[in-house]
Short mmCIF file of C-alpha atoms in Angstrom, two decimals:
data_model
loop_
_atom_site.label_atom_id
_atom_site.label_comp_id
_atom_site.label_asym_id
_atom_site.label_seq_id
_atom_site.Cartn_x
_atom_site.Cartn_y
_atom_site.Cartn_z
CA MET A 1 2.07 15.93 11.18
CA GLY A 2 5.12 17.16 9.26
CA LYS A 3 7.21 18.04 12.29
CA HIS A 4 6.40 14.59 13.54
CA PHE A 5 8.03 12.88 10.52
CA VAL A 6 11.16 15.05 10.36
CA GLU A 7 11.52 14.82 14.15
CA GLU A 8 11.21 11.04 13.95
CA LEU A 9 13.95 10.84 11.32
CA THR A 10 16.17 13.22 13.26
CA TRP A 11 16.30 11.33 16.58
CA ARG A 12 16.72 8.04 14.71
CA GLY A 13 19.78 9.39 12.87
CA MET A 14 17.98 8.94 9.53
CA LEU A 15 18.06 12.52 8.24
CA HIS A 16 21.00 13.57 6.10
CA ASP A 17 19.59 16.55 4.25
CA SER A 18 16.24 18.13 3.43
CA MET A 19 15.10 21.09 1.40
CA PRO A 20 14.02 24.20 3.27
CA GLY A 21 10.25 24.39 3.79
CA VAL A 22 9.62 20.65 3.77
CA GLU A 23 8.41 20.57 7.39
CA GLU A 24 5.83 23.30 6.79
CA HIS A 25 4.78 21.55 3.57
CA LEU A 26 4.20 18.28 5.49
CA SER A 27 2.33 19.97 8.34
CA GLU A 28 -0.30 21.44 6.00
CA ALA A 29 -1.89 18.23 4.63
CA MET A 30 -1.36 14.55 3.87
CA ARG A 31 1.43 14.51 1.29
CA ARG A 32 2.75 11.89 -1.09
CA ALA A 33 6.44 11.02 -1.16
CA TYR A 34 8.23 8.44 -3.25
CA VAL A 35 11.39 6.35 -3.09
CA GLY A 36 12.80 4.52 -6.11
CA PHE A 37 13.91 0.88 -5.97
CA ASP A 38 16.12 -0.82 -8.49
CA PRO A 39 14.47 -3.98 -9.89
CA THR A 40 17.62 -5.62 -11.28
CA ALA A 41 17.10 -8.58 -8.88
CA ASP A 42 13.96 -10.30 -7.61
CA SER A 43 14.86 -9.40 -4.05
CA LEU A 44 15.88 -6.30 -2.17
CA HIS A 45 18.82 -6.53 0.22
CA ILE A 46 19.49 -4.90 3.56
CA GLY A 47 21.14 -1.95 1.83
CA ASN A 48 17.57 -1.06 0.72
CA LEU A 49 16.21 -1.16 4.25
CA VAL A 50 16.93 2.48 5.09
CA PRO A 51 14.80 3.90 2.24
CA ILE A 52 12.14 1.25 3.01
CA MET A 53 12.07 2.42 6.63
CA LEU A 54 11.83 6.03 5.42
CA LEU A 55 8.61 5.14 3.61
CA ALA A 56 7.33 3.07 6.55
CA HIS A 57 7.82 5.93 9.02
CA TYR A 58 6.27 8.30 6.48
CA GLN A 59 3.13 6.15 6.35
CA ARG A 60 3.05 5.81 10.14
CA CYS A 61 3.11 9.60 10.37
CA GLY A 62 -0.12 9.75 8.35
CA HIS A 63 1.31 10.47 4.89
CA LYS A 64 1.01 8.44 1.69
CA PRO A 65 4.09 6.49 0.55
CA VAL A 66 4.75 5.72 -3.12
CA ALA A 67 7.23 2.95 -3.93
CA LEU A 68 8.60 3.34 -7.44
CA VAL A 69 10.08 0.31 -9.11
CA GLY A 70 12.53 1.61 -11.69
CA GLY A 71 11.67 -0.63 -14.64
CA ALA A 72 12.84 2.01 -17.11
CA THR A 73 15.77 3.34 -15.08
CA GLY A 74 16.74 -0.26 -14.26
CA MET A 75 17.31 -0.69 -17.97
CA ILE A 76 19.83 2.15 -17.94
CA GLY A 77 21.72 2.10 -14.65
CA ASP A 78 22.41 4.88 -12.19
CA PRO A 79 26.01 6.17 -12.24
CA SER A 80 25.86 7.21 -8.54
CA GLY A 81 28.42 5.21 -6.57
CA LYS A 82 29.05 2.87 -9.51
CA SER A 83 32.21 2.38 -11.49
CA SER A 84 30.80 0.36 -14.37
CA GLU A 85 27.74 -0.01 -16.59
CA ARG A 86 25.09 -2.53 -15.66
CA ASN A 87 23.35 -5.30 -17.54
CA LEU A 88 20.06 -4.43 -19.17
CA LEU A 89 16.97 -6.52 -18.39
CA ASP A 90 13.99 -7.52 -20.51
CA GLU A 91 10.41 -6.57 -19.60
CA LYS A 92 9.34 -10.06 -18.46
CA THR A 93 12.20 -10.25 -15.92
CA LEU A 94 11.46 -6.72 -14.73
CA ARG A 95 7.76 -7.56 -14.11
CA HIS A 96 8.70 -10.70 -12.17
CA ASN A 97 11.16 -8.69 -10.08
CA GLN A 98 8.55 -5.97 -9.47
CA GLU A 99 6.07 -8.48 -8.01
CA ALA A 100 8.73 -10.04 -5.77
CA ILE A 101 9.78 -6.59 -4.52
CA LYS A 102 6.20 -5.55 -3.77
CA LYS A 103 5.77 -8.68 -1.66
CA GLN A 104 8.86 -7.77 0.37
CA LEU A 105 7.79 -4.14 0.76
CA SER A 106 4.40 -5.27 2.11
CA HIS A 107 6.16 -6.49 5.27
CA PHE A 108 6.82 -2.81 6.03
CA LEU A 109 4.14 -0.89 4.13
CA ASP A 110 0.37 -1.24 4.07
CA PHE A 111 -0.71 -1.53 0.42
CA GLU A 112 -4.01 -3.27 1.09
CA SER A 113 -6.07 -1.15 3.47
CA SER A 114 -8.77 1.29 2.45
CA ALA A 115 -7.04 4.10 4.38
CA ASP A 116 -6.33 7.32 2.48
CA ASN A 117 -2.62 6.86 3.06
CA ALA A 118 -2.39 3.25 1.82
CA ALA A 119 0.90 2.71 0.00
CA VAL A 120 1.04 2.68 -3.82
CA LEU A 121 3.46 0.84 -6.11
CA VAL A 122 4.28 2.34 -9.51
CA ASN A 123 6.73 1.39 -12.26
CA ASN A 124 8.36 4.11 -14.36
CA TYR A 125 8.48 1.74 -17.32
CA ASP A 126 4.73 2.29 -17.64
CA TRP A 127 5.11 5.97 -18.54
CA MET A 128 8.52 5.81 -20.17
CA LYS A 129 7.95 2.95 -22.62
CA ASP A 130 5.90 5.00 -25.11
CA PHE A 131 7.93 8.18 -24.77
CA SER A 132 9.85 8.67 -28.01
CA PHE A 133 13.45 9.87 -27.93
CA LEU A 134 12.56 13.01 -29.88
CA GLU A 135 9.71 13.85 -27.52
CA PHE A 136 11.95 13.32 -24.52
CA ILE A 137 14.78 15.59 -25.68
CA ARG A 138 12.23 18.22 -26.77
CA ASP A 139 9.93 18.16 -23.73
CA VAL A 140 12.41 17.36 -20.97
CA GLY A 141 16.00 17.72 -22.20
CA LYS A 142 15.73 21.37 -23.26
CA HIS A 143 14.87 22.49 -19.71
CA ILE A 144 18.10 21.28 -18.08
CA THR A 145 21.49 22.57 -19.22
CA VAL A 146 24.54 20.37 -19.72
CA ASN A 147 26.39 22.66 -17.29
CA TYR A 148 23.77 21.88 -14.63
CA MET A 149 24.09 18.13 -15.28
CA MET A 150 27.91 18.18 -15.30
CA ALA A 151 28.00 19.91 -11.93
CA LYS A 152 26.41 16.90 -10.17
CA ASP A 153 28.78 14.91 -7.95
CA SER A 154 27.63 11.58 -9.42
CA VAL A 155 28.70 12.75 -12.88
CA LYS A 156 31.89 14.54 -11.78
CA ASN A 157 33.09 11.58 -9.71
CA ARG A 158 32.41 9.15 -12.52
CA ILE A 159 34.17 11.21 -15.19
CA SER A 160 37.21 12.01 -13.04
CA SER A 161 37.52 8.46 -11.68
CA GLU A 162 40.67 6.75 -12.87
CA SER A 163 39.01 3.34 -12.62
CA THR A 164 36.74 4.07 -15.58
CA ASN A 165 38.93 3.87 -18.64
CA ASP A 166 35.82 3.70 -20.79
CA GLY A 167 34.45 7.00 -19.50
CA MET A 168 30.71 7.47 -19.02
CA SER A 169 28.18 6.61 -21.69
CA PHE A 170 25.53 9.05 -22.89
CA THR A 171 22.98 6.54 -21.53
CA GLU A 172 24.27 6.90 -17.99
CA PHE A 173 24.76 10.64 -18.35
CA THR A 174 21.04 11.03 -19.12
CA TYR A 175 20.04 8.94 -16.09
CA GLN A 176 19.45 12.00 -13.94
CA LEU A 177 17.10 13.42 -16.60
CA VAL A 178 15.04 10.24 -16.64
CA GLN A 179 14.88 10.13 -12.82
CA GLY A 180 14.12 13.84 -12.80
CA TYR A 181 11.28 13.25 -15.24
CA ASP A 182 9.88 10.51 -12.96
CA PHE A 183 9.52 13.10 -10.22
CA LEU A 184 7.86 15.54 -12.64
CA HIS A 185 5.48 12.81 -13.88
CA LEU A 186 4.50 11.74 -10.35
CA TYR A 187 4.09 15.38 -9.38
CA ARG A 188 1.64 15.91 -12.24
CA ALA A 189 -0.14 12.55 -12.26
CA ASN A 190 -0.13 11.58 -8.57
CA ASN A 191 0.27 14.91 -6.79
CA CYS A 192 3.54 13.58 -5.37
CA SER A 193 5.62 16.46 -4.03
CA ILE A 194 8.53 14.80 -2.21
CA GLN A 195 11.25 12.38 -3.25
CA MET A 196 13.34 10.57 -0.67
CA GLY A 197 16.47 8.44 -1.00
CA GLY A 198 20.06 7.90 0.11
CA SER A 199 22.37 10.90 0.35
CA ASP A 200 24.07 9.80 -2.90
CA GLN A 201 20.72 10.52 -4.66
CA TRP A 202 20.64 14.24 -3.81
CA GLY A 203 21.83 15.25 -7.28
CA ASN A 204 19.26 13.12 -9.10
CA ILE A 205 16.43 14.25 -6.78
CA THR A 206 17.22 17.94 -7.16
CA THR A 207 17.21 17.56 -10.97
CA GLY A 208 13.59 16.47 -10.44
CA THR A 209 12.76 19.46 -8.25
CA GLU A 210 14.33 21.68 -10.91
CA LEU A 211 12.12 20.16 -13.63
CA ILE A 212 9.04 20.60 -11.45
CA ARG A 213 9.96 24.28 -11.03
CA ARG A 214 10.80 24.93 -14.71
CA VAL A 215 8.22 22.75 -16.47
CA GLY A 216 5.51 22.12 -13.90
CA GLY A 217 5.58 25.59 -12.40
CA GLY A 218 5.38 24.03 -8.93
CA LYS A 219 7.57 23.06 -6.00
CA GLY A 220 9.05 19.65 -5.20
CA TYR A 221 11.04 18.72 -2.11
CA ALA A 222 13.95 16.40 -1.35
CA ILE A 223 14.71 14.43 1.81
CA THR A 224 17.78 12.19 2.02
CA CYS A 225 19.05 9.73 4.61
CA PRO A 226 22.70 8.98 5.41
CA LEU A 227 24.42 6.02 3.78
CA ILE A 228 25.00 3.42 6.47
CA THR A 229 28.57 2.67 7.39
CA LYS A 230 30.02 0.14 9.80
CA SER A 231 32.32 1.22 12.62
CA ASP A 232 35.09 -1.11 11.44
CA GLY A 233 35.06 0.46 7.97
CA SER A 234 33.76 -2.65 6.19
CA LYS A 235 30.76 -2.33 3.89
CA PHE A 236 27.31 -2.46 5.48
CA GLY A 237 24.98 -5.10 4.08
CA LYS A 238 27.72 -7.45 2.89
CA SER A 239 28.73 -10.73 4.49
CA GLU A 240 31.48 -13.07 3.32
CA GLY A 241 28.96 -14.61 0.93
CA GLY A 242 28.04 -11.23 -0.65
CA ASN A 243 24.82 -9.24 -0.19
CA VAL A 244 22.52 -9.98 2.74
CA TRP A 245 19.17 -10.38 0.94
CA LEU A 246 15.61 -10.09 2.23
CA ASP A 247 14.65 -13.25 0.32
CA ALA A 248 14.94 -16.37 2.48
CA ASN A 249 16.10 -18.41 -0.53
CA ARG A 250 19.05 -16.07 -1.09
CA THR A 251 19.97 -15.44 2.55
CA SER A 252 18.49 -17.89 5.05
CA PRO A 253 16.66 -16.45 8.09
CA TYR A 254 19.41 -18.02 10.25
CA LYS A 255 22.18 -16.17 8.41
CA PHE A 256 20.08 -13.01 8.33
CA TYR A 257 19.62 -13.22 12.11
CA GLN A 258 23.34 -13.90 12.61
CA TYR A 259 24.28 -10.81 10.58
CA TRP A 260 22.48 -8.49 13.03
CA LEU A 261 23.46 -10.52 16.09
CA ASN A 262 27.15 -10.05 15.20
CA SER A 263 26.94 -6.23 15.06
CA SER A 264 29.41 -4.34 17.20
CA ASP A 265 28.01 -2.46 20.22
CA GLU A 266 28.54 0.86 18.44
CA ASP A 267 26.76 -0.28 15.26
CA ALA A 268 23.91 -2.02 17.12
CA GLU A 269 23.15 1.21 19.00
CA LYS A 270 22.85 3.01 15.67
CA TYR A 271 20.99 0.20 13.84
CA ILE A 272 18.28 -0.33 16.47
CA LYS A 273 17.11 3.26 15.88
CA ILE A 274 17.16 2.92 12.10
CA PHE A 275 15.90 -0.62 11.50
CA THR A 276 13.16 -1.06 14.11
CA PHE A 277 9.93 0.70 15.05
CA LEU A 278 10.76 0.69 18.77
CA THR A 279 10.10 4.02 20.47
CA GLN A 280 12.77 6.36 21.73
CA SER A 281 12.13 5.44 25.39
CA GLU A 282 12.14 1.67 24.61
CA ILE A 283 15.47 2.01 22.82
CA GLU A 284 16.97 4.11 25.60
CA SER A 285 16.09 1.46 28.20
CA ILE A 286 17.53 -1.34 25.98
CA ILE A 287 20.79 0.63 25.59
CA GLU A 288 20.88 1.20 29.35
CA ALA A 289 20.36 -2.52 30.05
CA HIS A 290 23.05 -3.34 27.49
CA ASN A 291 25.58 -0.97 29.04
CA THR A 292 25.01 -2.54 32.48
CA ASP A 293 26.21 -5.89 31.14
CA PRO A 294 27.57 -5.62 27.56
CA GLY A 295 28.60 -9.29 27.55
CA PHE A 296 24.95 -10.28 27.52
CA ARG A 297 24.48 -8.47 24.17
CA VAL A 298 20.93 -7.31 24.98
CA LEU A 299 21.13 -4.71 22.22
CA GLN A 300 22.19 -7.10 19.45
CA LYS A 301 19.64 -9.74 20.50
CA ARG A 302 16.75 -7.28 20.46
CA LEU A 303 17.84 -5.73 17.14
CA ALA A 304 18.13 -9.17 15.52
CA GLU A 305 14.75 -10.22 16.93
CA GLU A 306 12.87 -7.14 15.69
CA ILE A 307 14.29 -7.14 12.19
CA THR A 308 14.26 -10.93 11.58
CA THR A 309 10.62 -11.09 12.71
CA MET A 310 9.70 -8.16 10.48
CA VAL A 311 11.45 -9.44 7.33
CA HIS A 312 10.74 -13.16 7.80
CA SER A 313 8.34 -14.10 10.63
CA LYS A 314 8.16 -14.84 14.35
CA ASP A 315 8.53 -18.58 13.59
CA GLU A 316 11.64 -18.04 11.46
CA PHE A 317 13.14 -15.83 14.16
CA GLU A 318 12.52 -18.53 16.80
CA ASN A 319 14.01 -21.14 14.49
CA ALA A 320 17.12 -18.95 14.02
CA VAL A 321 17.53 -18.52 17.79
CA LYS A 322 17.21 -22.26 18.29
CA ALA A 323 19.76 -22.90 15.55
CA SER A 324 22.16 -20.40 17.14
CA LYS A 325 22.04 -22.18 20.48
CA ILE A 326 22.06 -25.73 19.15
CA LEU A 327 25.81 -26.27 19.22
CA PHE A 328 25.80 -25.81 22.98
CA SER A 329 22.49 -27.55 23.66
CA LYS A 330 22.21 -30.47 26.08
CA SER A 331 19.73 -32.14 23.71
CA PHE A 332 21.71 -31.45 20.52
CA LYS A 333 20.66 -34.61 18.64
CA GLU A 334 16.90 -34.13 19.22
CA GLU A 335 17.00 -30.45 18.41
CA ILE A 336 19.20 -30.63 15.31
CA THR A 337 16.79 -33.10 13.69
CA THR A 338 14.00 -30.48 13.90
CA LEU A 339 15.89 -28.07 11.63
CA ASN A 340 15.59 -28.09 7.87
CA GLU A 341 18.68 -29.10 5.89
CA LYS A 342 19.47 -25.56 4.73
CA THR A 343 19.63 -24.23 8.30
CA PHE A 344 21.64 -27.27 9.37
CA LEU A 345 24.22 -26.57 6.63
CA ASP A 346 24.24 -22.86 7.49
CA ILE A 347 25.18 -23.64 11.09
CA PHE A 348 28.09 -25.79 9.95
CA GLU A 349 29.14 -23.58 7.07
CA GLY A 350 32.90 -23.79 6.57
CA VAL A 351 33.17 -26.99 8.62
CA LYS A 352 35.24 -29.61 6.77
CA GLN A 353 33.33 -32.54 5.30
CA ALA A 354 34.10 -36.01 4.03
CA GLU A 355 31.80 -38.35 2.11
CA ILE A 356 31.40 -42.07 2.55
CA SER A 357 29.19 -44.36 0.46
CA LYS A 358 26.02 -45.75 1.99
CA SER A 359 27.11 -49.35 1.27
CA GLU A 360 30.43 -48.84 3.06
CA PHE A 361 28.66 -47.12 5.96
CA ASN A 362 26.12 -49.93 6.27
CA GLU A 363 28.90 -52.49 6.66
CA GLY A 364 29.67 -50.81 9.99
CA LEU A 365 32.08 -47.90 10.47
CA ASP A 366 34.33 -47.92 13.54
CA MET A 367 35.62 -44.74 15.15
CA ILE A 368 39.20 -45.06 13.85
CA GLY A 369 37.81 -45.27 10.29
CA ALA A 370 35.42 -42.37 10.92
CA LEU A 371 38.11 -40.15 12.43
CA ALA A 372 41.15 -40.92 10.32
CA ALA A 373 41.39 -43.84 7.91
CA LYS A 374 38.29 -42.99 5.86
CA THR A 375 37.97 -39.23 6.41
CA ASN A 376 41.32 -37.62 7.39
CA PHE A 377 39.48 -35.56 10.04
CA LEU A 378 42.41 -36.42 12.31
CA SER A 379 45.88 -36.78 10.90
CA SER A 380 46.46 -40.49 11.64
CA ASN A 381 45.01 -43.64 13.20
CA GLY A 382 47.37 -43.12 16.14
CA ASP A 383 46.06 -39.57 16.64
CA ALA A 384 42.49 -40.96 16.54
CA ARG A 385 43.32 -43.61 19.18
CA ARG A 386 44.90 -41.01 21.47
CA ALA A 387 41.90 -38.64 21.17
CA LEU A 388 39.47 -41.48 21.93
CA LYS A 389 41.57 -42.53 24.94
CA GLU A 390 41.49 -38.93 26.24
CA ASN A 391 37.66 -39.02 25.99
CA ALA A 392 37.86 -36.04 23.59
CA ILE A 393 35.70 -37.42 20.76
CA ALA A 394 31.94 -36.93 20.40
CA VAL A 395 29.40 -38.18 17.86
CA ASN A 396 26.59 -35.64 17.47
CA LYS A 397 27.92 -33.93 20.63
CA GLU A 398 27.78 -37.10 22.76
CA LYS A 399 31.07 -38.58 23.97
CA VAL A 400 32.01 -42.03 22.61
CA LYS A 401 34.65 -44.69 23.37
CA ASP A 402 36.96 -46.41 20.90
CA ASP A 403 34.64 -49.41 20.52
CA TYR A 404 31.73 -47.32 19.21
CA ILE A 405 30.34 -48.34 15.80
CA LEU A 406 28.43 -45.74 13.78
CA SER A 407 24.97 -46.76 12.60
CA SER A 408 21.93 -45.30 10.84
CA GLU A 409 20.63 -44.15 14.24
CA ASP A 410 23.43 -41.59 14.30
CA LEU A 411 22.34 -39.96 11.02
CA ILE A 412 20.88 -36.46 11.01
CA ASN A 413 18.53 -35.78 8.07
CA ASP A 414 19.36 -39.35 6.99
CA LYS A 415 22.82 -38.37 5.82
CA TYR A 416 24.95 -36.34 8.22
CA ILE A 417 26.96 -37.15 11.35
CA ILE A 418 28.74 -34.46 13.36
CA LEU A 419 32.11 -35.61 14.71
CA SER A 420 33.82 -33.37 17.29
CA ARG A 421 37.19 -33.27 18.94
CA GLY A 422 36.92 -31.25 22.11
CA LYS A 423 34.42 -28.39 22.19
CA LYS A 424 35.55 -26.36 19.23
CA THR A 425 36.65 -28.66 16.39
CA ASN A 426 33.81 -30.09 14.32
CA PHE A 427 33.72 -32.26 11.23
CA ILE A 428 30.81 -33.46 9.06
CA LEU A 429 30.62 -37.00 7.77
CA LYS A 430 28.19 -37.21 4.87
CA VAL A 431 26.75 -40.57 3.84
CA VAL A 432 25.87 -40.61 0.14
#
């Protein structure tokens, strides 16, 4: 059982570090392990996917996963990898975020079944909210020395960092004690003996194992996964618009799909092991097929399919594929009308737009007006005439002549018309 989990992480490239003895510990019985999630937003993002997959593999290996929503720690802020303090949230917002996060986690973890290893969700606010400051420094603080806390990389890096003129507050300094206490509490109350997280969490996790040893008289274990990097050095999980979220309202399924589809070969080979449940032999054959004809991007397509289906749904995945192919589709007009407006706008993100009033449009808009006079899509009326003469202009991807008059039949979603010059240059006319 235990070997199975650590072996699984190892071949997938998901094991950064683990405490000695953890494999034997896992092989003896079903064990509980937890991962903490920050509830400062009502959605997780793809940076959270690695720890989510850790828990999912843990459950699939027969063990019991515990997802901890850090309601209390979310009110403080973890100094690891951060250069500034964070905003503090009220309880109502935290509870709302907790529910939203549980819903997202349930795509990966089984919370509902009657199995012994069904996943559990806990919130550290529940046991921290009634803990008085005096009790905390007496019962927890006295067991960990300042020297021990100062030696942690997250503290050292923060204090020595030149970017923090304000230094590090006492609140953030005590973060590792609060997280350490979480581990001690779960060890006592839930028989939870393992904490997992990103490699930047090693210091916080080992403070917990130290508390379990000194206060609980027992043994806790740590397992960490590597922080994901991209081969080109840019930050994983970020697109031009910021975080790539798991919530469809924050990042549309189309954009989510595109993010994975646009991975480099090197990254896709790494990601397909980390972010899917495909077996080792399945992945090896996909990589082999990809290497035979890299231009076909078999690897990226399969990665994007697996993860979009898992986070969103099969329907949303199929919609995203359709949207991705639509620009080159023979039946562009029919297909584009089947997409919702958000996906339509995602496809044409960054494409220049011009607006024209409905009354002006209804009077009849000729192609010179649509291309130049009313929109400035092309630089002049003369330029528009030349392009039309060269048969280079299309309305909704269908070629038109200079005598074409736009009408309501050309409208997509009752308000958009796609004008194109050649294959690559698009422009959106919006009727308002």
